[in-house]
C-alpha cells in the first residue's frame, strides 16, 4: 500500500516504533472487537510526519489549513499528527473520521475519542521503547490489558480523563520554553 511505502521512507527508528505500536494496537483491537483494518490504518499512519522539521510542520500546517495554537507554534512537533491526518485524507483518500481523529490527536488525546483513537493513543504510549523512559505506563498497560472494559458504560473517558489531562499538562509544561523547570509529580 502507499502508506507502507511512505513508512519505508522514514528513519529506521521511527519505522520500528510504528511496527511495535501496530502489534500492540492489533492486540487491543482484537480484544475489544474493533475493526482491525481501521485501527491498523490509524496506527500505521500516526507518525508519518514525525520526522519533519519544525519549519516543515509549520509550513505544511499553513498549506493544509490546520489551525495552530500558541503551544504548537512553540513546539511544532505537536503538529505531526494533524499533518499526517490531512495527508491520509488528501493523499491516501482515507475518509473515515474515526481514523483521521485517531491520527490527529494521538499525541495529545481528546475527550471525544472514538474507540479507534483510544487504541491508537494507548498503543503509542505503550511502545516498549517509551516504557523504558516512562515507567508509569506500566499502570496503564495493566489496566488496558487486564481490567479496562472500553466498550462498557464504564466509559474509558472516566478512567483515562486524569491520565489525558495530566499528559496534556505535562506536554504543555515541557514544551513551554518560558518554564525553566517543572515538578513531574503532577496529578489531576
Short mmCIF file of C-alpha atoms in Angstrom, two decimals:
data_model
loop_
_atom_site.label_atom_id
_atom_site.label_comp_id
_atom_site.label_asym_id
_atom_site.label_seq_id
_atom_site.Cartn_x
_atom_site.Cartn_y
_atom_site.Cartn_z
CA UNK A 1 0.00 0.00 0.00
CA UNK A 2 1.00 3.63 -0.37
CA UNK A 3 1.07 4.10 3.40
CA UNK A 4 3.58 1.25 3.77
CA UNK A 5 5.77 2.84 1.08
CA UNK A 6 5.68 6.13 3.00
CA UNK A 7 6.68 4.29 6.19
CA UNK A 8 9.64 2.72 4.35
CA UNK A 9 10.93 6.25 3.68
CA UNK A 10 11.01 7.12 7.39
CA UNK A 11 14.09 6.81 9.62
CA UNK A 12 14.65 3.24 10.85
CA UNK A 13 13.91 4.08 14.50
CA UNK A 14 10.55 5.56 13.55
CA UNK A 15 9.75 2.56 11.35
CA UNK A 16 10.50 0.29 14.31
CA UNK A 17 8.27 2.37 16.59
CA UNK A 18 5.39 2.13 14.12
CA UNK A 19 5.90 -1.62 13.78
CA UNK A 20 5.88 -2.15 17.56
CA UNK A 21 2.81 0.00 18.12
CA UNK A 22 0.89 -1.72 15.31
CA UNK A 23 1.35 -5.02 17.15
CA UNK A 24 0.02 -3.50 20.39
CA UNK A 25 -2.92 -1.91 18.58
CA UNK A 26 -3.74 -5.18 16.86
CA UNK A 27 -3.92 -6.95 20.23
CA UNK A 28 -6.20 -4.25 21.65
CA UNK A 29 -8.42 -4.21 18.56
CA UNK A 30 -8.85 -7.98 18.77
CA UNK A 31 -9.50 -7.86 22.50
CA UNK A 32 -12.17 -5.17 22.19
CA UNK A 33 -13.56 -6.38 18.84
CA UNK A 34 -12.77 -3.20 16.95
CA UNK A 35 -12.30 -3.11 13.16
CA UNK A 36 -8.68 -4.21 12.79
CA UNK A 37 -8.27 -2.65 9.34
CA UNK A 38 -9.29 0.81 10.54
CA UNK A 39 -7.14 0.55 13.68
CA UNK A 40 -4.17 -0.52 11.56
CA UNK A 41 -4.63 2.37 9.09
CA UNK A 42 -4.56 4.78 12.00
CA UNK A 43 -1.67 3.13 13.83
CA UNK A 44 0.45 2.74 10.70
CA UNK A 45 -0.12 6.41 9.85
CA UNK A 46 0.13 8.10 13.22
CA UNK A 47 3.79 9.14 12.88
CA UNK A 48 4.10 9.61 9.11
CA UNK A 49 5.05 13.28 9.66
CA UNK A 50 7.07 12.76 12.87
CA UNK A 51 10.44 13.12 11.13
CA UNK A 52 9.68 16.55 9.68
CA UNK A 53 11.47 19.66 10.95
CA UNK A 54 9.65 22.36 12.92
CA UNK A 55 9.67 24.65 9.87
CA UNK A 56 8.29 21.92 7.62
CA UNK A 57 5.48 21.15 10.08
CA UNK A 58 4.54 24.83 10.40
CA UNK A 59 4.58 25.33 6.62
CA UNK A 60 2.54 22.20 5.96
CA UNK A 61 0.07 23.20 8.67
CA UNK A 62 -0.39 26.52 6.91
CA UNK A 63 -0.66 24.86 3.47
CA UNK A 64 -3.18 22.29 4.78
CA UNK A 65 -5.17 24.94 6.69
CA UNK A 66 -4.55 23.32 10.07
CA UNK A 67 -5.27 25.70 12.96
CA UNK A 68 -2.10 26.18 15.02
CA UNK A 69 -2.19 27.07 18.73
CA UNK A 70 0.44 29.12 20.53
CA UNK A 71 1.75 25.93 22.17
CA UNK A 72 2.10 24.33 18.73
CA UNK A 73 3.96 27.40 17.45
CA UNK A 74 6.40 26.94 20.35
CA UNK A 75 6.56 23.19 19.81
CA UNK A 76 5.69 22.34 16.20
CA UNK A 77 6.36 18.63 16.77
CA UNK A 78 2.82 18.54 18.17
CA UNK A 79 1.59 19.17 14.62
CA UNK A 80 2.87 15.87 13.23
CA UNK A 81 -0.46 14.14 14.00
CA UNK A 82 -2.65 16.76 12.34
CA UNK A 83 -0.35 16.87 9.30
CA UNK A 84 -0.42 13.06 8.99
CA UNK A 85 -4.23 13.08 9.30
CA UNK A 86 -4.51 15.62 6.47
CA UNK A 87 -2.16 13.50 4.34
CA UNK A 88 -4.36 10.48 4.96
CA UNK A 89 -7.38 12.41 3.80
CA UNK A 90 -5.87 14.18 0.80
CA UNK A 91 -3.13 11.85 -0.45
CA UNK A 92 -4.43 8.42 0.55
CA UNK A 93 -8.19 9.07 0.36
CA UNK A 94 -8.78 7.73 3.88
CA UNK A 95 -12.03 9.43 4.86
CA UNK A 96 -13.08 7.54 7.99
CA UNK A 97 -13.49 10.33 10.58
CA UNK A 98 -12.55 7.98 13.43
CA UNK A 99 -9.23 7.08 11.77
CA UNK A 100 -8.50 10.72 10.99
CA UNK A 101 -9.32 11.75 14.56
CA UNK A 102 -7.11 8.97 15.96
CA UNK A 103 -4.11 10.13 13.93
CA UNK A 104 -4.74 13.85 14.56
CA UNK A 105 -4.94 13.50 18.36
CA UNK A 106 -2.63 10.54 19.00
CA UNK A 107 -0.13 12.73 20.88
CA UNK A 108 -2.36 14.98 22.96
CA UNK A 109 -5.55 12.96 23.21
CA UNK A 110 -9.06 14.37 23.12
CA UNK A 111 -12.03 13.82 25.42
CA UNK A 112 -14.18 12.85 22.40
CA UNK A 113 -12.01 9.95 21.24
CA UNK A 114 -13.71 7.16 19.33
CA UNK A 115 -12.55 3.66 20.32
CA UNK A 116 -10.02 3.68 17.44
CA UNK A 117 -8.46 6.85 18.83
CA UNK A 118 -8.28 5.37 22.30
CA UNK A 119 -6.49 2.30 20.99
CA UNK A 120 -4.02 4.38 18.94
CA UNK A 121 -3.34 6.79 21.82
CA UNK A 122 -2.71 3.99 24.31
CA UNK A 123 -0.72 1.83 21.86
CA UNK A 124 1.57 4.76 21.06
CA UNK A 125 2.21 5.30 24.76
CA UNK A 126 2.79 1.58 25.42
CA UNK A 127 5.64 1.23 22.93
CA UNK A 128 8.24 -0.74 24.91
CA UNK A 129 10.91 1.84 23.97
CA UNK A 130 8.79 4.58 25.62
CA UNK A 131 8.03 2.43 28.62
CA UNK A 132 11.74 2.32 29.40
CA UNK A 133 11.75 6.12 29.70
CA UNK A 134 8.34 6.41 31.39
CA UNK A 135 7.81 3.54 33.82
CA UNK A 136 4.38 4.89 34.91
CA UNK A 137 2.95 3.50 31.67
CA UNK A 138 3.07 0.00 33.22
CA UNK A 139 -0.01 1.01 35.21
CA UNK A 140 -1.84 1.93 32.02
CA UNK A 141 -0.76 -1.28 30.30
CA UNK A 142 -2.07 -3.40 33.15
CA UNK A 143 -5.39 -1.55 33.15
CA UNK A 144 -5.79 -1.80 29.39
CA UNK A 145 -4.99 -5.49 29.08
CA UNK A 146 -6.50 -6.78 32.33
CA UNK A 147 -9.19 -4.58 33.81
CA UNK A 148 -10.27 -1.89 31.40
CA UNK A 149 -13.53 -2.62 29.63
CA UNK A 150 -13.53 0.03 26.95
CA UNK A 151 -16.88 -0.91 25.42
CA UNK A 152 -18.95 -0.90 28.62
CA UNK A 153 -20.85 2.05 30.01
CA UNK A 154 -17.98 2.49 32.47
CA UNK A 155 -16.51 4.51 29.62
CA UNK A 156 -12.81 4.86 29.02
CA UNK A 157 -13.19 8.63 29.35
CA UNK A 158 -13.95 8.32 33.07
CA UNK A 159 -10.84 6.32 33.91
CA UNK A 160 -8.47 7.97 31.44
CA UNK A 161 -9.56 11.58 31.85
CA UNK A 162 -6.98 12.27 34.54
CA UNK A 163 -4.27 10.50 32.57
CA UNK A 164 -5.09 12.53 29.44
CA UNK A 165 -5.26 15.83 31.30
CA UNK A 166 -2.03 15.09 33.14
CA UNK A 167 -0.34 14.11 29.88
CA UNK A 168 -1.55 17.27 28.15
CA UNK A 169 -0.45 19.42 31.08
CA UNK A 170 2.97 17.80 31.18
CA UNK A 171 3.32 18.25 27.42
CA UNK A 172 2.38 21.92 27.71
CA UNK A 173 4.89 22.40 30.53
CA UNK A 174 7.66 20.51 28.79
CA UNK A 175 7.32 22.47 25.57
CA UNK A 176 6.74 25.89 27.10
CA UNK A 177 10.18 27.49 26.77
CA UNK A 178 9.33 30.09 29.43
CA UNK A 179 9.21 27.38 32.11
CA UNK A 180 12.69 26.53 33.37
CA UNK A 181 11.70 23.51 35.48
CA UNK A 182 8.63 21.54 36.43
CA UNK A 183 7.52 19.23 39.20
CA UNK A 184 6.92 15.94 37.39
CA UNK A 185 4.68 14.57 40.13
CA UNK A 186 1.76 16.48 38.60
CA UNK A 187 -1.51 14.77 39.32
CA UNK A 188 -5.00 15.87 38.34
#
